[in-house]
Short mmCIF file of C-alpha atoms in Angstrom, two decimals:
data_model
loop_
_atom_site.label_atom_id
_atom_site.label_comp_id
_atom_site.label_asym_id
_atom_site.label_seq_id
_atom_site.Cartn_x
_atom_site.Cartn_y
_atom_site.Cartn_z
CA MET A 1 0.00 0.00 0.00
CA GLY A 2 3.04 2.29 0.16
CA HIS A 3 3.99 4.80 2.81
CA VAL A 4 1.72 7.14 4.73
CA TYR A 5 3.38 10.29 6.04
CA THR A 6 2.06 11.40 9.41
CA ALA A 7 4.77 13.66 10.83
CA ARG A 8 4.16 16.67 8.64
CA SER A 9 2.00 17.99 5.86
CA LEU A 10 3.65 18.55 2.51
CA SER A 11 2.95 21.12 -0.17
CA CYS A 12 4.12 20.64 -3.72
CA PHE A 13 4.65 23.44 -6.21
CA TRP A 14 4.95 23.32 -10.02
CA PRO A 15 6.93 24.54 -11.88
CA HIS A 16 10.26 25.65 -10.33
CA SER A 17 9.64 28.78 -8.26
CA PRO A 18 12.02 29.57 -5.38
CA GLY A 19 10.54 33.07 -5.23
CA PHE A 20 7.12 31.76 -4.27
CA ALA A 21 8.60 29.45 -1.63
CA ALA A 22 10.72 32.30 -0.26
CA HIS A 23 7.59 34.48 -0.07
CA LEU A 24 5.77 31.87 2.02
CA ILE A 25 8.53 31.38 4.55
CA ARG A 26 9.60 35.06 4.40
CA THR A 27 13.27 34.37 3.77
CA ASP A 28 15.70 36.00 1.37
CA VAL A 29 15.11 34.54 -2.08
CA ASN A 30 18.80 35.07 -2.87
CA LEU A 31 19.74 33.04 0.22
CA LEU A 32 17.37 30.28 -0.83
CA ALA A 33 18.79 30.34 -4.35
CA ARG A 34 22.35 30.07 -2.99
CA LEU A 35 21.43 27.21 -0.68
CA LEU A 36 19.46 25.34 -3.29
CA THR A 37 21.58 25.12 -6.40
CA ARG A 38 19.61 22.13 -7.72
CA PRO A 39 16.21 22.58 -9.42
CA PHE A 40 14.51 19.79 -7.42
CA TYR A 41 14.46 20.58 -3.71
CA VAL A 42 12.57 20.28 -0.46
CA CYS A 43 12.59 22.79 2.40
CA CYS A 44 11.97 21.41 5.88
CA PHE A 45 12.43 22.48 9.50
CA SER A 46 15.53 22.18 11.67
CA GLU A 47 16.67 23.73 14.91
CA PRO A 48 18.55 27.04 14.59
CA ALA A 49 22.13 26.69 13.38
CA GLU A 50 24.85 29.10 12.34
CA ASN A 51 24.88 27.71 8.80
CA PRO A 52 21.62 26.11 7.61
CA PRO A 53 22.45 22.56 6.50
CA VAL A 54 21.88 21.57 2.91
CA LEU A 55 21.51 17.86 2.24
CA VAL A 56 22.11 16.38 -1.19
CA PHE A 57 20.53 13.06 -2.09
CA SER A 58 23.04 10.69 -3.65
CA PRO A 59 23.92 6.99 -3.45
CA LEU A 60 27.17 7.89 -1.66
CA THR A 61 25.68 10.33 0.84
CA PRO A 62 22.52 8.77 2.26
CA SER A 63 21.10 12.02 3.55
CA LEU A 64 17.62 11.59 4.96
CA ALA A 65 18.28 7.86 4.76
CA GLY A 66 15.25 7.11 6.88
CA ALA A 67 12.89 8.98 4.60
CA PRO A 68 10.10 6.73 3.29
CA GLY A 69 10.32 6.08 -0.41
CA ARG A 70 14.07 6.65 -0.78
CA ALA A 71 14.29 3.29 -2.54
CA PHE A 72 11.85 4.57 -5.17
CA ILE A 73 13.98 7.64 -5.83
CA TYR A 74 17.03 5.39 -6.19
CA SER A 75 15.15 3.19 -8.63
CA ILE A 76 14.37 6.13 -10.94
CA CYS A 77 17.92 7.21 -11.68
CA ALA A 78 21.09 8.48 -10.07
CA LEU A 79 20.65 11.65 -12.16
CA LEU A 80 17.57 12.53 -10.10
CA LEU A 81 19.49 12.01 -6.86
CA ALA A 82 22.24 14.31 -8.08
CA ARG A 83 19.63 17.04 -8.68
CA PHE A 84 17.63 16.60 -5.50
CA MET A 85 18.43 18.73 -2.44
CA CYS A 86 17.03 19.34 1.01
CA ALA A 87 17.47 22.60 2.90
CA GLN A 88 16.81 22.41 6.63
CA LEU A 89 15.94 25.87 7.90
CA PRO A 90 14.93 27.12 11.38
CA ASN A 91 11.71 28.61 10.06
CA PRO A 92 8.33 28.44 11.89
CA VAL A 93 6.44 27.84 8.62
CA LEU A 94 8.53 24.73 7.96
CA ASP A 95 7.72 23.45 11.44
CA SER A 96 4.20 22.76 10.13
CA ILE A 97 4.69 22.01 6.45
CA SER A 98 7.52 21.03 4.14
CA ILE A 99 7.78 22.64 0.72
CA ILE A 100 8.80 20.69 -2.37
CA ASP A 101 9.74 22.71 -5.43
CA THR A 102 10.12 20.96 -8.76
CA PRO A 103 12.08 21.91 -11.88
CA GLY A 104 10.47 23.83 -14.72
CA ILE A 105 8.77 21.96 -17.54
CA LEU A 106 11.02 21.44 -20.57
CA SER A 107 9.70 21.48 -24.12
CA GLY A 108 9.64 18.63 -26.62
CA GLU A 109 11.89 15.61 -26.16
CA LYS A 110 14.02 17.54 -23.66
CA GLN A 111 11.41 16.68 -21.04
CA ARG A 112 12.24 12.97 -21.36
CA ILE A 113 15.76 12.81 -22.80
CA SER A 114 17.60 15.78 -21.27
CA ARG A 115 16.54 14.94 -17.71
CA GLY A 116 17.64 11.32 -17.96
CA TYR A 117 14.77 10.06 -15.78
CA ASP A 118 11.00 9.71 -15.94
CA PHE A 119 9.98 13.18 -14.75
CA ALA A 120 6.23 12.47 -14.87
CA ALA A 121 6.70 9.31 -12.76
CA VAL A 122 8.56 11.30 -10.10
CA LEU A 123 5.84 13.95 -9.99
CA GLU A 124 3.15 11.28 -9.77
CA TRP A 125 4.98 9.63 -6.87
CA PHE A 126 5.16 12.90 -4.97
CA ALA A 127 1.54 13.75 -5.84
CA GLU A 128 0.36 10.60 -4.08
CA ARG A 129 2.11 11.63 -0.88
CA VAL A 130 1.74 15.40 -0.57
CA ASP A 131 -1.25 17.18 0.92
CA ARG A 132 -1.47 20.03 -1.57
CA ILE A 133 -0.34 20.52 -5.16
CA ILE A 134 0.03 24.10 -6.35
CA LEU A 135 0.38 24.77 -10.07
CA LEU A 136 2.04 28.13 -10.69
CA PHE A 137 1.44 30.19 -13.83
CA ASP A 138 2.84 33.63 -14.63
CA ALA A 139 0.07 35.98 -15.77
CA HIS A 140 2.36 38.02 -18.02
CA LYS A 141 3.61 34.97 -19.97
CA LEU A 142 0.90 32.35 -19.76
CA ASP A 143 1.80 29.24 -21.72
CA ILE A 144 0.50 25.71 -21.18
CA SER A 145 2.68 23.56 -23.42
CA ASP A 146 1.89 20.00 -24.45
CA GLU A 147 4.58 18.84 -22.04
CA PHE A 148 2.99 20.73 -19.14
CA SER A 149 -0.39 19.25 -20.12
CA GLU A 150 1.09 15.74 -19.89
CA VAL A 151 2.50 16.55 -16.46
CA ILE A 152 -0.91 17.76 -15.24
CA LYS A 153 -2.54 14.61 -16.63
CA ALA A 154 -0.09 12.59 -14.53
CA LEU A 155 -1.86 14.06 -11.51
CA LYS A 156 -5.09 12.20 -12.32
CA ASN A 157 -6.96 11.02 -9.21
CA HIS A 158 -5.36 13.84 -7.22
CA GLU A 159 -7.56 16.68 -8.48
CA ASP A 160 -8.80 17.34 -4.93
CA LYS A 161 -5.26 18.36 -3.95
CA ILE A 162 -4.69 20.73 -6.87
CA ARG A 163 -4.80 24.50 -6.46
CA VAL A 164 -3.84 26.87 -9.28
CA VAL A 165 -2.05 30.17 -8.72
CA LEU A 166 -1.96 32.88 -11.40
CA ASN A 167 1.11 34.70 -10.14
CA LYS A 168 2.60 38.12 -11.03
CA ALA A 169 -0.86 39.39 -11.94
CA ASP A 170 0.20 42.93 -10.99
CA GLN A 171 2.28 43.13 -14.17
CA ILE A 172 -0.71 43.40 -16.52
CA GLU A 173 -3.74 45.69 -16.76
CA THR A 174 -7.17 44.61 -15.50
CA GLN A 175 -8.64 44.04 -18.95
CA GLN A 176 -5.71 41.88 -20.02
CA LEU A 177 -5.83 40.02 -16.69
CA MET A 178 -9.43 38.99 -17.34
CA ARG A 179 -8.44 37.64 -20.76
CA VAL A 180 -5.53 35.70 -19.26
CA TYR A 181 -7.76 34.30 -16.51
CA GLY A 182 -10.35 33.17 -19.06
CA ALA A 183 -7.68 31.58 -21.26
CA LEU A 184 -6.23 29.73 -18.27
CA MET A 185 -9.63 28.39 -17.18
CA TRP A 186 -10.40 27.27 -20.74
CA SER A 187 -7.05 25.48 -21.06
CA LEU A 188 -7.32 23.79 -17.68
CA GLY A 189 -10.86 22.64 -18.48
CA LYS A 190 -9.51 20.63 -21.40
CA ILE A 191 -6.73 19.05 -19.33
CA ILE A 192 -8.31 18.40 -15.93
CA ASN A 193 -11.37 16.28 -16.62
CA THR A 194 -13.51 17.05 -13.58
CA PRO A 195 -17.03 18.50 -13.45
CA GLU A 196 -15.89 20.89 -10.70
CA VAL A 197 -14.20 24.14 -11.65
CA VAL A 198 -10.57 24.31 -10.57
CA ARG A 199 -9.90 26.99 -7.95
CA VAL A 200 -7.57 29.64 -9.35
CA TYR A 201 -5.97 32.18 -7.01
CA ILE A 202 -4.97 35.47 -8.63
CA GLY A 203 -2.27 37.60 -7.08
CA SER A 204 1.30 38.76 -6.84
CA PHE A 205 3.05 36.51 -4.37
CA TRP A 206 6.22 38.35 -3.49
CA SER A 207 7.24 41.17 -1.14
CA HIS A 208 7.87 43.89 -3.73
CA PRO A 209 5.55 46.85 -4.46
CA LEU A 210 2.75 46.16 -6.91
CA LEU A 211 3.60 47.37 -10.40
CA ILE A 212 -0.07 47.99 -11.29
CA PRO A 213 -2.02 48.43 -8.02
CA ASP A 214 -5.50 48.64 -9.60
CA ASN A 215 -6.52 45.19 -8.32
CA ARG A 216 -4.92 45.42 -4.89
CA LYS A 217 -8.08 44.43 -3.00
CA LEU A 218 -8.62 41.42 -5.25
CA PHE A 219 -5.02 40.29 -4.78
CA GLU A 220 -5.29 40.67 -1.00
CA ALA A 221 -8.53 38.68 -0.84
CA GLU A 222 -7.11 35.92 -3.05
CA GLU A 223 -3.92 35.76 -0.99
CA GLN A 224 -5.93 35.40 2.21
CA ASP A 225 -7.98 32.56 0.69
CA LEU A 226 -4.85 30.72 -0.44
CA PHE A 227 -3.13 31.15 2.92
CA LYS A 228 -6.21 29.89 4.76
CA ASP A 229 -6.21 26.82 2.54
CA ILE A 230 -2.53 26.13 3.25
CA GLN A 231 -2.98 26.84 6.97
CA SER A 232 -5.63 24.12 7.18
CA LEU A 233 -3.19 21.41 6.03
CA PRO A 234 -1.76 20.40 9.44
CA ARG A 235 -5.22 20.35 11.01
CA ASN A 236 -6.65 17.91 8.46
CA ALA A 237 -3.49 15.90 7.74
CA ALA A 238 -4.55 12.69 9.52
CA LEU A 239 -7.96 12.65 7.84
CA ARG A 240 -6.40 13.17 4.41
CA LYS A 241 -4.01 10.29 4.98
CA LEU A 242 -6.96 8.11 5.92
CA ASN A 243 -8.68 9.11 2.69
CA ASP A 244 -5.51 8.22 0.78
CA LEU A 245 -5.52 4.81 2.46
CA ILE A 246 -9.11 4.25 1.32
CA LYS A 247 -8.17 5.29 -2.22
CA ARG A 248 -5.25 2.85 -2.30
CA ALA A 249 -7.35 0.01 -0.91
CA ARG A 250 -9.98 0.51 -3.61
CA LEU A 251 -7.26 0.64 -6.26
CA ALA A 252 -5.75 -2.60 -4.92
CA LYS A 253 -9.15 -4.29 -5.28
CA VAL A 254 -9.48 -3.12 -8.86
CA HIS A 255 -5.97 -4.36 -9.66
CA ALA A 256 -6.89 -7.77 -8.26
CA TYR A 257 -9.96 -7.95 -10.51
CA ILE A 258 -7.95 -6.87 -13.58
CA ILE A 259 -5.10 -9.34 -13.02
CA SER A 260 -7.45 -12.24 -12.27
CA SER A 261 -9.52 -11.46 -15.39
CA LEU A 262 -6.39 -11.50 -17.56
CA LYS A 263 -5.28 -14.75 -15.91
CA LYS A 264 -8.65 -16.35 -16.63
CA GLU A 265 -8.54 -15.42 -20.33
CA MET A 266 -5.05 -16.81 -20.99
CA PRO A 267 -4.72 -20.20 -22.77
CA ASN A 268 -2.90 -23.01 -20.96
CA VAL A 269 -0.51 -24.06 -23.74
CA PHE A 270 -0.56 -22.50 -27.21
CA GLY A 271 -1.04 -18.94 -28.49
CA LYS A 272 -0.08 -17.15 -25.28
CA GLU A 273 1.71 -14.21 -26.91
CA SER A 274 -1.04 -13.50 -29.44
CA LYS A 275 -3.68 -13.76 -26.71
CA LYS A 276 -1.66 -11.43 -24.51
CA LYS A 277 -1.53 -8.77 -27.25
CA GLU A 278 -5.27 -9.15 -27.81
CA LEU A 279 -6.03 -8.73 -24.10
CA VAL A 280 -3.80 -5.67 -23.79
CA ASN A 281 -5.40 -4.05 -26.84
CA ASN A 282 -8.91 -4.80 -25.49
CA LEU A 283 -8.14 -3.77 -21.92
CA GLY A 284 -10.80 -1.05 -22.11
CA GLU A 285 -13.48 -3.70 -22.68
CA ILE A 286 -12.17 -5.67 -19.69
CA TYR A 287 -12.47 -2.49 -17.60
CA GLN A 288 -16.11 -2.11 -18.65
CA LYS A 289 -16.86 -5.76 -17.88
CA ILE A 290 -15.35 -5.51 -14.38
CA GLU A 291 -17.20 -2.23 -13.82
CA ARG A 292 -20.55 -3.88 -14.63
CA GLU A 293 -19.98 -7.13 -12.74
CA HIS A 294 -18.62 -5.63 -9.52
CA GLN A 295 -20.34 -2.19 -9.52
CA ILE A 296 -17.02 -0.33 -9.43
CA SER A 297 -16.81 3.38 -10.17
CA PRO A 298 -14.89 4.27 -13.38
CA GLY A 299 -12.71 6.63 -11.35
CA ASP A 300 -11.29 3.72 -9.34
CA PHE A 301 -9.60 2.17 -12.38
CA PRO A 302 -5.92 2.88 -13.18
CA ASN A 303 -5.04 4.90 -16.26
CA LEU A 304 -5.84 2.75 -19.29
CA ARG A 305 -2.89 3.76 -21.48
CA LYS A 306 -0.38 3.48 -18.67
CA MET A 307 -1.76 0.08 -17.64
CA GLN A 308 -1.45 -1.16 -21.22
CA GLU A 309 2.20 -0.05 -21.34
CA LEU A 310 2.95 -1.87 -18.08
CA LEU A 311 1.19 -5.07 -19.11
CA GLN A 312 3.14 -5.37 -22.36
CA THR A 313 6.30 -6.31 -20.42
CA GLN A 314 4.61 -8.67 -17.94
CA ASP A 315 4.46 -12.48 -17.99
CA PHE A 316 0.73 -13.24 -17.77
CA SER A 317 1.43 -16.87 -16.83
CA LYS A 318 2.70 -15.67 -13.45
CA PHE A 319 -0.50 -13.80 -12.63
CA GLN A 320 -2.50 -15.11 -9.67
CA ALA A 321 -6.15 -16.09 -9.63
CA LEU A 322 -8.62 -14.06 -7.58
CA LYS A 323 -8.57 -14.74 -3.83
CA PRO A 324 -12.04 -13.92 -2.48
CA LYS A 325 -10.97 -14.15 1.17
CA LEU A 326 -8.42 -11.37 0.71
CA LEU A 327 -11.03 -9.19 -1.00
CA ASP A 328 -13.44 -9.87 1.88
CA THR A 329 -10.74 -8.71 4.29
CA VAL A 330 -10.30 -5.46 2.36
CA ASP A 331 -14.08 -4.93 2.22
CA ASP A 332 -14.33 -5.50 5.97
CA MET A 333 -11.54 -3.00 6.56
CA LEU A 334 -13.27 -0.37 4.41
CA ALA A 335 -16.67 -0.99 6.02
CA ASN A 336 -15.67 -1.32 9.68
CA ASP A 337 -12.03 -0.53 10.51
CA ILE A 338 -11.95 2.71 8.55
CA ALA A 339 -15.19 3.87 10.20
CA ARG A 340 -13.67 3.29 13.65
CA LEU A 341 -10.49 5.08 12.63
CA MET A 342 -12.54 8.05 11.42
CA VAL A 343 -14.15 8.36 14.85
CA MET A 344 -10.77 8.07 16.59
CA VAL A 345 -9.23 10.73 14.35
CA ARG A 346 -12.08 13.16 15.04
CA GLN A 347 -11.83 12.53 18.79
CA GLU A 348 -8.08 13.11 18.82
CA GLU A 349 -8.44 16.30 16.76
CA SER A 350 -11.05 17.66 19.18
CA LEU A 351 -8.69 17.12 22.13
CA MET A 352 -5.65 18.66 20.45
CA PRO A 353 -5.06 22.42 20.14
CA ALA A 354 -5.82 23.93 16.75
CA GLN A 355 -2.94 23.34 14.35
CA VAL A 356 -2.28 26.07 11.81
CA VAL A 357 0.73 27.21 9.85
CA LYS A 358 2.42 30.12 11.63
CA GLY A 359 5.23 32.47 10.76
CA GLY A 360 6.47 33.81 7.44
CA ALA A 361 3.83 35.28 5.17
CA PHE A 362 1.10 33.70 7.30
CA ASP A 363 1.70 36.20 10.12
CA GLY A 364 0.30 38.84 7.78
CA THR A 365 -3.08 37.09 7.89
CA MET A 366 -3.56 37.96 11.57
CA ASN A 367 -5.67 40.81 12.88
CA GLY A 368 -4.16 44.27 12.65
CA PRO A 369 -4.33 47.45 10.60
CA PHE A 370 -2.92 45.59 7.57
CA GLY A 371 -5.17 42.57 7.93
CA HIS A 372 -7.50 41.96 5.02
CA GLY A 373 -10.57 44.20 5.23
CA TYR A 374 -9.40 46.06 8.33
CA GLY A 375 -11.16 49.43 8.61
CA GLU A 376 -13.52 48.63 5.73
CA GLY A 377 -17.22 47.87 5.64
CA ALA A 378 -18.55 47.25 9.14
CA GLY A 379 -14.99 47.79 10.39
CA GLU A 380 -14.91 51.42 9.24
CA GLY A 381 -14.17 53.74 12.15
CA ILE A 382 -12.87 50.98 14.39
CA ASP A 383 -10.01 53.19 15.62
CA ASP A 384 -11.93 56.49 15.62
CA VAL A 385 -12.74 58.28 18.87
CA GLU A 386 -16.04 59.57 17.49
CA TRP A 387 -18.94 57.30 16.52
CA VAL A 388 -18.46 56.63 12.79
CA VAL A 389 -22.21 56.79 12.12
CA GLY A 390 -22.35 60.29 13.57
CA LYS A 391 -20.98 61.99 10.46
CA ASP A 392 -24.07 60.97 8.44
CA LYS A 393 -26.56 61.16 11.30
CA PRO A 394 -27.97 64.61 10.37
CA THR A 395 -29.08 63.20 7.01
CA TYR A 396 -30.64 60.14 8.66
CA ASP A 397 -32.34 62.36 11.29
CA GLU A 398 -34.22 64.24 8.57
CA ILE A 399 -35.71 60.94 7.38
CA PHE A 400 -36.31 59.73 10.95
CA TYR A 401 -38.55 62.66 11.88
CA THR A 402 -40.72 62.12 8.79
CA LEU A 403 -41.63 58.61 10.05
CA SER A 404 -43.88 59.79 12.90
CA PRO A 405 -41.74 58.95 15.93
CA VAL A 406 -43.58 58.52 19.25
CA ASN A 407 -41.62 59.30 22.41
CA GLY A 408 -38.49 59.53 20.27
CA LYS A 409 -38.90 56.11 18.63
CA ILE A 410 -40.41 54.69 15.44
CA THR A 411 -42.19 51.39 15.03
CA GLY A 412 -40.96 48.48 12.97
CA ALA A 413 -43.70 49.08 10.39
CA ASN A 414 -42.62 52.67 9.83
CA ALA A 415 -38.93 51.73 9.73
CA LYS A 416 -39.71 49.02 7.18
CA LYS A 417 -41.24 51.55 4.76
CA GLU A 418 -37.91 53.35 4.59
CA MET A 419 -35.58 50.34 4.76
CA VAL A 420 -37.21 48.47 1.84
CA LYS A 421 -36.30 51.39 -0.43
CA SER A 422 -32.77 49.94 -0.41
CA LYS A 423 -34.17 46.95 -2.42
CA LEU A 424 -32.20 44.56 -0.23
CA PRO A 425 -33.82 41.14 0.44
CA ASN A 426 -36.01 40.83 3.52
CA THR A 427 -33.58 38.32 5.02
CA VAL A 428 -30.80 40.92 4.89
CA LEU A 429 -33.01 43.72 6.19
CA GLY A 430 -34.13 41.43 9.00
CA LYS A 431 -30.53 40.93 10.05
CA ILE A 432 -29.88 44.68 9.88
CA TRP A 433 -32.94 45.30 12.07
CA LYS A 434 -31.68 42.80 14.63
CA LEU A 435 -28.24 44.44 14.73
CA ALA A 436 -29.64 47.98 14.91
CA ASP A 437 -32.21 47.29 17.65
CA VAL A 438 -29.54 47.37 20.33
CA ASP A 439 -31.89 47.58 23.34
CA ARG A 440 -34.18 44.85 21.91
CA ASP A 441 -37.41 46.80 22.50
CA GLY A 442 -38.78 46.32 18.97
CA LEU A 443 -38.47 50.05 18.24
CA LEU A 444 -35.74 52.28 16.82
CA ASP A 445 -34.65 55.61 18.25
CA ASP A 446 -32.76 58.16 16.18
CA GLU A 447 -29.33 56.59 16.85
CA GLU A 448 -30.54 53.06 16.13
CA PHE A 449 -32.23 54.25 12.93
CA ALA A 450 -28.99 55.94 11.86
CA LEU A 451 -27.14 52.69 12.64
CA ALA A 452 -29.61 50.71 10.50
CA ASN A 453 -29.03 53.06 7.57
CA HIS A 454 -25.27 52.80 8.05
CA LEU A 455 -25.45 48.99 7.90
CA ILE A 456 -27.61 49.23 4.76
CA LYS A 457 -24.92 51.42 3.22
CA VAL A 458 -22.25 48.88 4.20
CA LYS A 459 -24.19 46.09 2.50
CA LEU A 460 -24.92 48.12 -0.63
CA GLU A 461 -21.20 48.82 -0.99
CA GLY A 462 -20.59 45.09 -1.27
CA HIS A 463 -19.36 44.30 2.23
CA GLU A 464 -20.62 41.52 4.48
CA LEU A 465 -22.62 42.24 7.59
CA PRO A 466 -21.08 41.24 10.93
CA ALA A 467 -22.57 38.35 12.90
CA ASP A 468 -22.62 40.56 16.01
CA LEU A 469 -22.55 44.32 16.28
CA PRO A 470 -18.92 45.49 16.71
CA PRO A 471 -18.31 47.59 19.84
CA HIS A 472 -17.35 50.68 17.83
CA LEU A 473 -20.79 50.69 16.12
CA VAL A 474 -22.80 50.61 19.35
CA PRO A 475 -24.63 53.97 19.65
CA PRO A 476 -23.07 56.26 22.30
CA SER A 477 -26.25 56.39 24.38
CA LYS A 478 -26.36 52.59 24.56
CA ARG A 479 -22.79 52.13 25.69
CA ARG A 480 -23.73 53.15 29.22
CA HIS A 481 -25.82 49.99 29.53
CA GLU A 482 -22.95 47.64 28.63
#
């Protein structure tokens, strides 16, 4: 079934982009470039040291010798080992996740010949074991080559891990950015065959000033969404590994059905080679037959073309017949053991403190004057001494006194006549009423009415309403009762 990593979540980034990795961990990109002179590298955590250690994978220097899967890397080629490095840095971000950065995608036959190893196979191996796969595209030079398309196709069955980043979007104008975004979505739709739309994050992920700041708010919102997604990796790592185990178990069952079906169709004595070629060529029909007989989802089957390539070099006479008892054991594990493990994982997660990625660029996601949306919408005036609603209160007072107030307050019916003019849905207006009626008496005084109009303005400007009324929006006369 392979190895299941539990110590740390991994993030994988395509293509080669030390600048993006440096932005996440907030280290000098030039330092990272000097440390990592090879295009294929992993950054992980170590205790502080005077000189950060750099480990080079090679048959002669078994660095990270205990790492699961080292034998696989050896089996690919010594050329890969010579180009694979590990930088251990005392960085708080790397205490929660490790970052793997892969080489850029070469064009034409260079992808296969110049590297000297099966690049797609290496990426597929990593894709099975990481928690997140981030595909990086530069907005100012978008190009999805045939080679890059093949690499993305190698990530089949891992679409749930894929996130797409349209980087350096500050280098083009808004109109051109929309065209690039549309072209990227169209291209990805042809490559990634899923009914769900791939999530694309647009931004400029580095620490330099924006070249074209027109879309600053969009970039900030997208960056926050991406960081929240990455921050959730340690918290859900155990559950994701359990899902990977389920996926592998289902794949093992399908493999057993395929191999046993091929074994059953083979002749005992004569015509073995011709029958083998026929079975390999008609493997798609065998897939359909197994799918019908055993009610297996098409997505559980291995890649048809790759399976055909592998079978061409196999000796079908050595294949084993189906062993129902082993399949029953796997079914029992999926039906019972996995369910119990799910409960145990949830219980352990509830007892443990919340695990999020901290440090580096993720510290910028915390509350503060530069936090996303700070001082905007319902947060406007959060640091002001005066009540922020007060500046527009004279205008709201003129409307208030036309609504027949009694003892300084208007009824809900009269307030509704004015509030519905905003054309907001009743559900939204109902929430605004609840927030504005601070003393919960079912009536609005002049300050509460002004507050209601302020919240309507906030909503009409495209901001979200708060779940609870922020302290700085509480009317001055009501603060005495708190």
